[in-house]
PDB file of C-alpha atoms in Angstrom:
ATOM      1  CA  UNK A   9     120.453 -37.236 175.991  1.00 66.00           C
ATOM      2  CA  UNK A  10     121.600 -34.636 178.559  1.00 81.00           C
ATOM      3  CA  UNK A  11     123.583 -37.008 180.740  1.00 90.00           C
ATOM      4  CA  UNK A  12     125.805 -35.678 183.496  1.00 93.00           C
ATOM      5  CA  UNK A  13     128.291 -37.836 185.351  1.00 95.00           C
ATOM      6  CA  UNK A  14     130.167 -37.301 188.578  1.00 96.00           C
ATOM      7  CA  UNK A  15     133.246 -38.986 189.920  1.00 96.00           C
ATOM      8  CA  UNK A  16     133.733 -40.343 192.463  1.00 96.00           C
ATOM      9  CA  UNK A  17     130.275 -41.388 193.637  1.00 94.00           C
ATOM     10  CA  UNK A  18     131.520 -41.540 197.211  1.00 94.00           C
ATOM     11  CA  UNK A  19     134.726 -40.707 199.038  1.00 96.00           C
ATOM     12  CA  UNK A  20     135.955 -41.042 202.599  1.00 97.00           C
ATOM     13  CA  UNK A  21     138.938 -38.975 203.640  1.00 96.00           C
ATOM     14  CA  UNK A  22     140.815 -37.872 206.725  1.00 96.00           C
ATOM     15  CA  UNK A  23     140.406 -34.413 208.154  1.00 96.00           C
ATOM     16  CA  UNK A  24     142.848 -31.956 206.591  1.00 96.00           C
ATOM     17  CA  UNK A  25     143.103 -33.635 203.207  1.00 96.00           C
ATOM     18  CA  UNK A  26     141.795 -32.281 199.914  1.00 97.00           C
ATOM     19  CA  UNK A  27     139.234 -34.004 197.737  1.00 97.00           C
ATOM     20  CA  UNK A  28     138.518 -33.381 194.062  1.00 97.00           C
ATOM     21  CA  UNK A  29     135.125 -34.122 192.519  1.00 97.00           C
ATOM     22  CA  UNK A  30     134.651 -34.167 188.755  1.00 97.00           C
ATOM     23  CA  UNK A  31     131.491 -33.277 186.878  1.00 96.00           C
ATOM     24  CA  UNK A  32     131.168 -34.097 183.200  1.00 95.00           C
ATOM     25  CA  UNK A  33     128.452 -33.485 180.649  1.00 92.00           C
ATOM     26  CA  UNK A  34     128.649 -36.607 178.503  1.00 92.00           C
ATOM     27  CA  UNK A  35     126.584 -35.836 175.446  1.00 88.00           C
ATOM     28  CA  UNK A  36     126.359 -32.063 175.325  1.00 86.00           C
ATOM     29  CA  UNK A  37     128.444 -28.974 175.886  1.00 87.00           C
ATOM     30  CA  UNK A  38     127.622 -26.969 178.963  1.00 86.00           C
ATOM     31  CA  UNK A  39     128.728 -23.380 179.140  1.00 80.00           C
ATOM     32  CA  UNK A  40     127.389 -23.205 182.689  1.00 88.00           C
ATOM     33  CA  UNK A  41     127.672 -25.760 185.451  1.00 92.00           C
ATOM     34  CA  UNK A  42     126.444 -25.499 189.017  1.00 93.00           C
ATOM     35  CA  UNK A  43     127.584 -27.028 192.284  1.00 95.00           C
ATOM     36  CA  UNK A  44     125.137 -27.809 195.069  1.00 95.00           C
ATOM     37  CA  UNK A  45     125.356 -29.450 198.437  1.00 94.00           C
ATOM     38  CA  UNK A  46     122.535 -31.266 200.127  1.00 91.00           C
ATOM     39  CA  UNK A  47     122.149 -32.287 203.757  1.00 85.00           C
ATOM     40  CA  UNK A  48     119.831 -35.141 204.741  1.00 80.00           C
ATOM     41  CA  UNK A  49     116.165 -34.308 204.166  1.00 76.00           C
ATOM     42  CA  UNK A  50     117.112 -30.785 203.147  1.00 81.00           C
ATOM     43  CA  UNK A  51     116.844 -28.975 199.862  1.00 84.00           C
ATOM     44  CA  UNK A  52     119.694 -28.455 197.453  1.00 88.00           C
ATOM     45  CA  UNK A  53     121.736 -25.391 198.318  1.00 91.00           C
ATOM     46  CA  UNK A  54     123.566 -23.680 195.489  1.00 91.00           C
ATOM     47  CA  UNK A  55     127.244 -23.226 196.249  1.00 94.00           C
ATOM     48  CA  UNK A  56     128.563 -21.710 193.059  1.00 93.00           C
ATOM     49  CA  UNK A  57     127.971 -21.134 189.385  1.00 91.00           C
ATOM     50  CA  UNK A  58     130.761 -22.136 187.071  1.00 89.00           C
ATOM     51  CA  UNK A  59     131.229 -20.729 183.576  1.00 85.00           C
ATOM     52  CA  UNK A  60     133.684 -22.237 181.147  1.00 82.00           C
ATOM     53  CA  UNK A  61     136.905 -20.259 180.988  1.00 80.00           C
ATOM     54  CA  UNK A  62     136.062 -17.819 183.753  1.00 83.00           C
ATOM     55  CA  UNK A  63     136.074 -17.640 187.525  1.00 86.00           C
ATOM     56  CA  UNK A  64     133.220 -19.224 189.392  1.00 91.00           C
ATOM     57  CA  UNK A  65     130.595 -17.108 191.106  1.00 91.00           C
ATOM     58  CA  UNK A  66     130.143 -18.172 194.719  1.00 94.00           C
ATOM     59  CA  UNK A  67     127.015 -17.834 196.806  1.00 91.00           C
ATOM     60  CA  UNK A  68     127.093 -15.810 199.982  1.00 90.00           C
ATOM     61  CA  UNK A  69     128.626 -17.774 202.816  1.00 92.00           C
ATOM     62  CA  UNK A  70     130.541 -20.188 200.597  1.00 94.00           C
ATOM     63  CA  UNK A  71     134.310 -19.893 201.007  1.00 93.00           C
ATOM     64  CA  UNK A  72     135.916 -19.707 197.592  1.00 92.00           C
ATOM     65  CA  UNK A  73     139.338 -20.606 198.968  1.00 94.00           C
ATOM     66  CA  UNK A  74     137.942 -23.744 200.514  1.00 96.00           C
ATOM     67  CA  UNK A  75     135.787 -24.884 197.634  1.00 96.00           C
ATOM     68  CA  UNK A  76     137.905 -24.461 194.525  1.00 95.00           C
ATOM     69  CA  UNK A  77     136.038 -24.692 191.257  1.00 94.00           C
ATOM     70  CA  UNK A  78     137.616 -25.075 187.854  1.00 91.00           C
ATOM     71  CA  UNK A  79     135.644 -25.166 184.612  1.00 88.00           C
ATOM     72  CA  UNK A  80     138.394 -25.931 182.145  1.00 82.00           C
ATOM     73  CA  UNK A  81     136.279 -27.112 179.238  1.00 88.00           C
ATOM     74  CA  UNK A  82     132.699 -27.166 178.014  1.00 88.00           C
ATOM     75  CA  UNK A  83     132.250 -30.676 179.375  1.00 92.00           C
ATOM     76  CA  UNK A  84     134.185 -30.678 182.636  1.00 93.00           C
ATOM     77  CA  UNK A  85     133.996 -28.821 185.922  1.00 94.00           C
ATOM     78  CA  UNK A  86     135.808 -29.806 189.093  1.00 95.00           C
ATOM     79  CA  UNK A  87     135.159 -28.997 192.731  1.00 97.00           C
ATOM     80  CA  UNK A  88     138.054 -29.366 195.140  1.00 97.00           C
ATOM     81  CA  UNK A  89     137.295 -29.340 198.842  1.00 97.00           C
ATOM     82  CA  UNK A  90     140.541 -28.175 200.408  1.00 96.00           C
ATOM     83  CA  UNK A  91     141.579 -29.081 203.933  1.00 96.00           C
ATOM     84  CA  UNK A  92     138.328 -30.919 204.470  1.00 96.00           C
ATOM     85  CA  UNK A  93     136.801 -31.124 207.929  1.00 96.00           C
ATOM     86  CA  UNK A  94     133.967 -33.282 209.287  1.00 95.00           C
ATOM     87  CA  UNK A  95     131.492 -30.426 208.846  1.00 94.00           C
ATOM     88  CA  UNK A  96     132.191 -30.567 205.104  1.00 95.00           C
ATOM     89  CA  UNK A  97     130.673 -34.063 205.005  1.00 95.00           C
ATOM     90  CA  UNK A  98     127.697 -33.816 202.700  1.00 95.00           C
ATOM     91  CA  UNK A  99     126.203 -34.860 199.392  1.00 94.00           C
ATOM     92  CA  UNK A 100     127.668 -32.747 196.594  1.00 96.00           C
ATOM     93  CA  UNK A 101     125.744 -32.562 193.336  1.00 95.00           C
ATOM     94  CA  UNK A 102     126.651 -30.833 190.108  1.00 95.00           C
ATOM     95  CA  UNK A 103     124.370 -29.825 187.290  1.00 93.00           C
ATOM     96  CA  UNK A 104     124.873 -28.626 183.759  1.00 92.00           C
ATOM     97  CA  UNK A 105     122.741 -26.240 181.800  1.00 85.00           C
ATOM     98  CA  UNK A 106     121.938 -27.214 178.247  1.00 75.00           C
ATOM     99  CA  UNK A 107     121.891 -23.621 177.064  1.00 68.00           C
ATOM    100  CA  UNK A 108     120.042 -22.230 174.121  1.00 58.00           C
ATOM    101  CA  UNK A 109     116.379 -21.538 174.761  1.00 53.00           C
ATOM    102  CA  UNK A 110     116.137 -23.678 177.846  1.00 58.00           C
ATOM    103  CA  UNK A 111     117.350 -23.014 181.370  1.00 71.00           C
ATOM    104  CA  UNK A 112     116.785 -26.585 182.448  1.00 82.00           C
ATOM    105  CA  UNK A 113     119.575 -28.013 184.541  1.00 86.00           C
ATOM    106  CA  UNK A 114     120.513 -31.669 184.321  1.00 90.00           C
ATOM    107  CA  UNK A 115     121.999 -33.147 187.435  1.00 92.00           C
ATOM    108  CA  UNK A 116     124.775 -35.589 188.070  1.00 93.00           C
ATOM    109  CA  UNK A 117     124.304 -38.569 190.383  1.00 92.00           C
ATOM    110  CA  UNK A 118     126.023 -36.820 193.275  1.00 94.00           C
ATOM    111  CA  UNK A 119     129.110 -37.496 195.377  1.00 95.00           C
ATOM    112  CA  UNK A 120     128.850 -38.512 199.017  1.00 95.00           C
ATOM    113  CA  UNK A 121     131.770 -37.016 200.947  1.00 96.00           C
ATOM    114  CA  UNK A 122     132.549 -38.272 204.425  1.00 96.00           C
ATOM    115  CA  UNK A 123     135.362 -36.587 206.317  1.00 96.00           C
ATOM    116  CA  UNK A 124     136.632 -38.498 209.332  1.00 95.00           C
TER     117      UNK A 124
ATOM    118  CA  UNK B   4     112.739 -12.616 198.731  1.00 82.00           C
ATOM    119  CA  UNK B   5     112.210 -15.499 196.320  1.00 85.00           C
ATOM    120  CA  UNK B   6     110.762 -18.508 198.067  1.00 90.00           C
ATOM    121  CA  UNK B   7     109.553 -22.017 197.286  1.00 95.00           C
ATOM    122  CA  UNK B   8     107.362 -24.015 199.659  1.00 96.00           C
ATOM    123  CA  UNK B   9     106.336 -27.586 198.984  1.00 97.00           C
ATOM    124  CA  UNK B  10     103.539 -29.479 200.668  1.00 97.00           C
ATOM    125  CA  UNK B  11     102.972 -31.921 202.071  1.00 97.00           C
ATOM    126  CA  UNK B  12     106.412 -32.724 203.442  1.00 96.00           C
ATOM    127  CA  UNK B  13     105.655 -36.426 203.147  1.00 97.00           C
ATOM    128  CA  UNK B  14     102.830 -38.417 201.606  1.00 97.00           C
ATOM    129  CA  UNK B  15     101.931 -42.087 201.791  1.00 97.00           C
ATOM    130  CA  UNK B  16      99.495 -43.463 199.236  1.00 97.00           C
ATOM    131  CA  UNK B  17      98.172 -46.844 198.326  1.00 97.00           C
ATOM    132  CA  UNK B  18      99.024 -48.101 194.871  1.00 97.00           C
ATOM    133  CA  UNK B  19      96.463 -46.665 192.471  1.00 97.00           C
ATOM    134  CA  UNK B  20      95.459 -43.823 194.791  1.00 97.00           C
ATOM    135  CA  UNK B  21      95.795 -40.586 192.851  1.00 97.00           C
ATOM    136  CA  UNK B  22      96.911 -37.380 194.545  1.00 98.00           C
ATOM    137  CA  UNK B  23      98.610 -34.022 194.012  1.00 98.00           C
ATOM    138  CA  UNK B  24     101.755 -32.411 195.343  1.00 98.00           C
ATOM    139  CA  UNK B  25     101.833 -28.646 195.809  1.00 98.00           C
ATOM    140  CA  UNK B  26     104.574 -26.134 195.143  1.00 98.00           C
ATOM    141  CA  UNK B  27     103.830 -22.552 196.182  1.00 98.00           C
ATOM    142  CA  UNK B  28     106.263 -19.921 195.074  1.00 96.00           C
ATOM    143  CA  UNK B  29     107.061 -16.258 195.464  1.00 94.00           C
ATOM    144  CA  UNK B  30     109.372 -14.861 192.846  1.00 89.00           C
ATOM    145  CA  UNK B  31     110.025 -11.504 191.252  1.00 85.00           C
ATOM    146  CA  UNK B  32     109.137 -12.472 187.706  1.00 86.00           C
ATOM    147  CA  UNK B  33     109.016 -16.172 186.946  1.00 89.00           C
ATOM    148  CA  UNK B  34     111.455 -17.333 184.326  1.00 87.00           C
ATOM    149  CA  UNK B  35     110.706 -21.015 184.791  1.00 91.00           C
ATOM    150  CA  UNK B  36     109.432 -23.596 187.262  1.00 94.00           C
ATOM    151  CA  UNK B  37     111.018 -27.023 187.354  1.00 94.00           C
ATOM    152  CA  UNK B  38     109.989 -30.382 188.751  1.00 96.00           C
ATOM    153  CA  UNK B  39     112.556 -33.045 189.561  1.00 95.00           C
ATOM    154  CA  UNK B  40     112.427 -36.520 191.020  1.00 96.00           C
ATOM    155  CA  UNK B  41     115.155 -37.586 193.419  1.00 93.00           C
ATOM    156  CA  UNK B  42     115.783 -41.116 194.617  1.00 93.00           C
ATOM    157  CA  UNK B  43     117.755 -41.675 197.849  1.00 88.00           C
ATOM    158  CA  UNK B  44     121.473 -41.101 197.350  1.00 85.00           C
ATOM    159  CA  UNK B  45     121.016 -39.958 193.757  1.00 88.00           C
ATOM    160  CA  UNK B  46     121.003 -36.656 191.942  1.00 90.00           C
ATOM    161  CA  UNK B  47     117.711 -35.078 190.868  1.00 92.00           C
ATOM    162  CA  UNK B  48     116.185 -36.358 187.636  1.00 92.00           C
ATOM    163  CA  UNK B  49     114.548 -33.757 185.442  1.00 90.00           C
ATOM    164  CA  UNK B  50     110.801 -34.117 184.889  1.00 94.00           C
ATOM    165  CA  UNK B  51     109.246 -30.881 183.622  1.00 92.00           C
ATOM    166  CA  UNK B  52     109.801 -27.215 182.964  1.00 92.00           C
ATOM    167  CA  UNK B  53     106.825 -24.830 183.029  1.00 94.00           C
ATOM    168  CA  UNK B  54     107.121 -21.249 181.891  1.00 91.00           C
ATOM    169  CA  UNK B  55     103.741 -19.545 182.098  1.00 92.00           C
ATOM    170  CA  UNK B  56     100.469 -19.737 183.997  1.00 94.00           C
ATOM    171  CA  UNK B  57      98.052 -22.174 182.438  1.00 96.00           C
ATOM    172  CA  UNK B  58     100.754 -24.380 181.033  1.00 96.00           C
ATOM    173  CA  UNK B  59     100.493 -28.130 181.580  1.00 97.00           C
ATOM    174  CA  UNK B  60     102.885 -30.973 180.849  1.00 96.00           C
ATOM    175  CA  UNK B  61     102.462 -34.721 181.135  1.00 96.00           C
ATOM    176  CA  UNK B  62     104.746 -37.691 181.349  1.00 93.00           C
ATOM    177  CA  UNK B  63     103.339 -41.153 181.993  1.00 94.00           C
ATOM    178  CA  UNK B  64     101.439 -40.963 185.306  1.00 96.00           C
ATOM    179  CA  UNK B  65     102.627 -37.438 186.087  1.00 97.00           C
ATOM    180  CA  UNK B  66     101.058 -34.148 185.103  1.00 98.00           C
ATOM    181  CA  UNK B  67     102.369 -30.736 186.106  1.00 98.00           C
ATOM    182  CA  UNK B  68     100.294 -27.574 186.080  1.00 98.00           C
ATOM    183  CA  UNK B  69     101.159 -23.963 186.778  1.00 97.00           C
ATOM    184  CA  UNK B  70      99.337 -20.885 188.059  1.00 96.00           C
ATOM    185  CA  UNK B  71     100.730 -17.496 189.009  1.00 93.00           C
ATOM    186  CA  UNK B  72     101.244 -18.599 192.594  1.00 95.00           C
ATOM    187  CA  UNK B  73     101.678 -22.355 192.586  1.00 97.00           C
ATOM    188  CA  UNK B  74     102.289 -25.517 190.687  1.00 98.00           C
ATOM    189  CA  UNK B  75     100.786 -28.928 191.174  1.00 98.00           C
ATOM    190  CA  UNK B  76     102.260 -32.286 190.332  1.00 98.00           C
ATOM    191  CA  UNK B  77      99.374 -34.673 189.841  1.00 98.00           C
ATOM    192  CA  UNK B  78     100.071 -38.370 190.150  1.00 98.00           C
ATOM    193  CA  UNK B  79      97.468 -40.649 188.623  1.00 97.00           C
ATOM    194  CA  UNK B  80      97.191 -44.278 189.711  1.00 97.00           C
ATOM    195  CA  UNK B  81     100.703 -44.338 191.168  1.00 97.00           C
ATOM    196  CA  UNK B  82     102.843 -47.438 191.386  1.00 97.00           C
ATOM    197  CA  UNK B  83     105.447 -48.337 194.025  1.00 97.00           C
ATOM    198  CA  UNK B  84     108.216 -47.337 191.621  1.00 97.00           C
ATOM    199  CA  UNK B  85     106.909 -43.771 191.757  1.00 97.00           C
ATOM    200  CA  UNK B  86     108.143 -43.587 195.357  1.00 97.00           C
ATOM    201  CA  UNK B  87     110.746 -40.824 195.554  1.00 97.00           C
ATOM    202  CA  UNK B  88     111.247 -37.248 196.694  1.00 96.00           C
ATOM    203  CA  UNK B  89     109.782 -34.750 194.269  1.00 97.00           C
ATOM    204  CA  UNK B  90     111.537 -31.392 194.137  1.00 96.00           C
ATOM    205  CA  UNK B  91     110.147 -28.127 192.834  1.00 96.00           C
ATOM    206  CA  UNK B  92     112.426 -25.246 191.840  1.00 94.00           C
ATOM    207  CA  UNK B  93     111.918 -21.760 190.423  1.00 92.00           C
ATOM    208  CA  UNK B  94     114.102 -19.386 188.485  1.00 87.00           C
ATOM    209  CA  UNK B  95     113.427 -15.659 188.474  1.00 83.00           C
ATOM    210  CA  UNK B  96     113.921 -13.105 185.743  1.00 80.00           C
ATOM    211  CA  UNK B  97     116.131 -11.094 188.070  1.00 79.00           C
ATOM    212  CA  UNK B  98     119.034 -13.540 188.052  1.00 74.00           C
ATOM    213  CA  UNK B  99     119.842 -17.050 186.877  1.00 68.00           C
ATOM    214  CA  UNK B 100     119.699 -18.684 190.273  1.00 74.00           C
ATOM    215  CA  UNK B 101     117.387 -21.605 190.789  1.00 83.00           C
ATOM    216  CA  UNK B 102     115.812 -21.953 194.222  1.00 88.00           C
ATOM    217  CA  UNK B 103     114.673 -25.382 195.348  1.00 91.00           C
ATOM    218  CA  UNK B 104     111.911 -26.327 197.729  1.00 94.00           C
ATOM    219  CA  UNK B 105     112.571 -28.941 200.397  1.00 93.00           C
ATOM    220  CA  UNK B 106     110.690 -31.562 198.473  1.00 95.00           C
ATOM    221  CA  UNK B 107     107.815 -33.945 199.088  1.00 97.00           C
ATOM    222  CA  UNK B 108     108.747 -37.499 200.066  1.00 96.00           C
ATOM    223  CA  UNK B 109     106.247 -39.737 198.322  1.00 97.00           C
ATOM    224  CA  UNK B 110     105.812 -43.348 199.345  1.00 97.00           C
ATOM    225  CA  UNK B 111     103.507 -45.624 197.366  1.00 97.00           C
ATOM    226  CA  UNK B 112     102.439 -48.739 199.199  1.00 96.00           C
ATOM    227  CA  UNK B 113     101.861 -51.914 197.149  1.00 94.00           C
TER     228      UNK B 113
END
């Protein structure tokens, strides 16, 4: 149980284009989903917290107009990197919180974004 | 400021050689401490959640323990397939954010 999927697993795009990454909780409903980015040999850095049906809460330093997050249902959150640039190249990982009495987050497999 | 420090940064062990990974934390009221395993190019895989000092949890060759200042992930008689980066994270009572350490890269030699 508690499986989270991400799509695509990797994407290469040209500078200036937009890329959408999907995060789905497959066997549970997640009222809260999180988006992280991870640079090589670095820790996961929280970008934003996404609650179903409401606006995402962004961490300090994360541009909300650049990283658009939509949490349209209890099983789906999307992250759109708008007008991507090479410095946006990174490993993007989502997680979903099971809710209830546990705060444990279950992570997706990640999406490797390379912007040329 | 909430902080998580993991040590060592990297660890190489022979197969069967037991050891422990350390996670030291500073947090204003611990809500939970989490251990994850991450393989290269993959998302973190959940291992354990610990909530209070003195708590212990086990799963196969792994055992996690918690004190008021740190957590240990003990690995008993590891196998090459245990090679991965092990991440520690804490969540404070003040907010819902989870802060990750940089991880320990564990390599088990056959």
